[in-house]
Coordinates of C-alpha atoms in Angstrom, one line a residue:
M185 CA 0.0 0.0 0.0
N186 CA 1.2 3.5 -0.8
P187 CA 2.2 5.4 2.3
F188 CA 0.4 8.5 1.0
D189 CA -2.8 6.6 0.9
L190 CA -2.4 5.8 4.6
L191 CA -2.0 9.5 5.3
E192 CA -5.1 10.5 3.3
A193 CA -7.2 7.7 4.9
G194 CA -6.2 8.9 8.4
M195 CA -4.9 5.5 9.3
V196 CA -1.5 7.0 10.2
G197 CA -1.1 10.5 11.6
R198 CA 1.0 13.0 9.8
R199 CA 3.3 13.3 12.9
A200 CA 3.8 9.6 13.2
F201 CA 4.6 9.3 9.5
L202 CA 7.2 12.1 9.7
K203 CA 8.7 10.6 12.9
G204 CA 9.0 7.2 11.2
S205 CA 10.5 8.5 8.0
G206 CA 12.9 10.7 10.1
L207 CA 14.1 7.6 12.0
V208 CA 14.6 5.7 8.8
G209 CA 16.5 8.5 7.3
G210 CA 18.7 8.9 10.3
A211 CA 19.4 5.2 10.4
L212 CA 20.5 5.2 6.8
F213 CA 22.6 8.3 7.3
S214 CA 24.4 6.8 10.3
A215 CA 25.0 3.6 8.4
T216 CA 26.8 5.6 5.7
L217 CA 28.9 7.4 8.2
F218 CA 29.8 4.1 9.9
G219 CA 31.0 2.7 6.6
K220 CA 33.2 5.8 6.0
A221 CA 34.6 5.6 9.5
V222 CA 35.5 2.0 9.1
K223 CA 37.2 2.8 5.8
Q224 CA 39.2 5.6 7.4
V225 CA 40.4 3.4 10.2
Y226 CA 41.3 0.3 8.2
G227 CA 42.0 1.9 4.8
E228 CA 41.3 0.4 1.4
P229 CA 40.3 -3.3 1.3
I230 CA 43.1 -5.7 0.6
V231 CA 42.7 -7.4 -2.8
I232 CA 43.6 -11.1 -2.5
P233 CA 44.5 -12.8 -5.9
K234 CA 42.1 -15.4 -7.1
E235 CA 44.8 -18.1 -7.3
V236 CA 45.5 -17.7 -3.5
R237 CA 41.8 -18.0 -2.6
T238 CA 41.3 -21.7 -2.1
V239 CA 39.0 -23.8 0.2
E240 CA 42.0 -25.0 2.2
V241 CA 43.2 -21.5 2.9
G242 CA 39.7 -20.3 3.8
L243 CA 39.2 -23.2 6.3
A244 CA 42.7 -22.6 7.8
A245 CA 41.8 -18.9 8.2
F246 CA 38.5 -19.8 9.8
T247 CA 40.1 -22.2 12.3
A248 CA 42.6 -19.4 13.3
K249 CA 39.7 -17.0 13.8
W250 CA 37.8 -19.6 15.8
L251 CA 40.8 -20.0 18.1
A252 CA 40.3 -16.4 19.2
A253 CA 36.6 -15.9 18.9
G254 CA 35.4 -19.4 19.7
P255 CA 35.4 -19.1 23.5
V256 CA 33.4 -15.8 23.2
I257 CA 30.9 -17.4 20.8
V258 CA 30.5 -20.4 23.1
L259 CA 29.2 -18.1 25.8
T260 CA 26.4 -16.8 23.7
R261 CA 23.0 -18.5 23.3
F262 CA 24.1 -19.9 19.9
G263 CA 27.2 -21.5 21.4
R264 CA 25.5 -24.8 22.2
F265 CA 24.8 -25.2 18.5
L266 CA 28.4 -24.7 17.5
S267 CA 30.6 -25.9 20.3
N268 CA 31.9 -29.5 20.3
K269 CA 30.3 -30.2 17.0
V270 CA 31.6 -31.8 13.8
F271 CA 30.5 -30.3 10.4
N272 CA 31.0 -32.0 7.1
V273 CA 32.1 -29.5 4.5
R274 CA 31.5 -30.4 0.8
V275 CA 33.1 -28.2 -1.9
A276 CA 30.6 -27.3 -4.6
D277 CA 31.5 -28.6 -8.1
D278 CA 34.3 -30.7 -6.7
L279 CA 34.8 -34.0 -5.0
R280 CA 36.7 -32.6 -2.0
T281 CA 35.2 -33.0 1.4
Y282 CA 36.4 -31.9 4.8
N283 CA 35.2 -32.3 8.4
L284 CA 35.5 -29.3 10.6
T285 CA 35.5 -29.9 14.3
L286 CA 34.7 -26.9 16.5
G287 CA 35.7 -27.1 20.1
A288 CA 35.3 -24.7 22.9
A289 CA 39.0 -23.7 22.7
G290 CA 39.9 -24.4 19.1
A291 CA 39.0 -26.0 15.8
A292 CA 40.5 -28.7 13.5
V293 CA 40.1 -29.5 9.8
A294 CA 40.6 -32.9 8.4
P295 CA 40.1 -34.2 4.9
G296 CA 37.2 -36.6 4.2
L297 CA 33.8 -37.0 5.7
N298 CA 33.0 -37.8 9.3
R299 CA 30.9 -40.9 8.9
S300 CA 29.1 -40.4 12.2
R301 CA 27.7 -37.1 10.9
T302 CA 26.5 -38.4 7.5
R303 CA 22.8 -39.1 7.2
R304 CA 21.2 -41.7 5.0
W305 CA 17.9 -40.4 3.5

């Protein structure tokens, strides 16, 4: 429904409409400022060559990040879904598979599937 039709019908007051649109505009403006501030602090994005971007490197980077962030994530309400779990990772358009084990204090990547986590449908 067109917002102007709501105004004409009297379903939404003029002040409420202006407050709502002001809040949305302010949120968008602050989001653009946040992006500019992040760019000023960190600089231009680092371009990683395509030949360096592989699944193995990505999984190794993820396990290194999990080593630092894992204990914090475990304390959140989503931690029980991630901690001490094994995830089978299948690479699209390829036959490579990995199993990713996320622990409370670290992660490990091994080639192949973890047979205890595979389901038969």
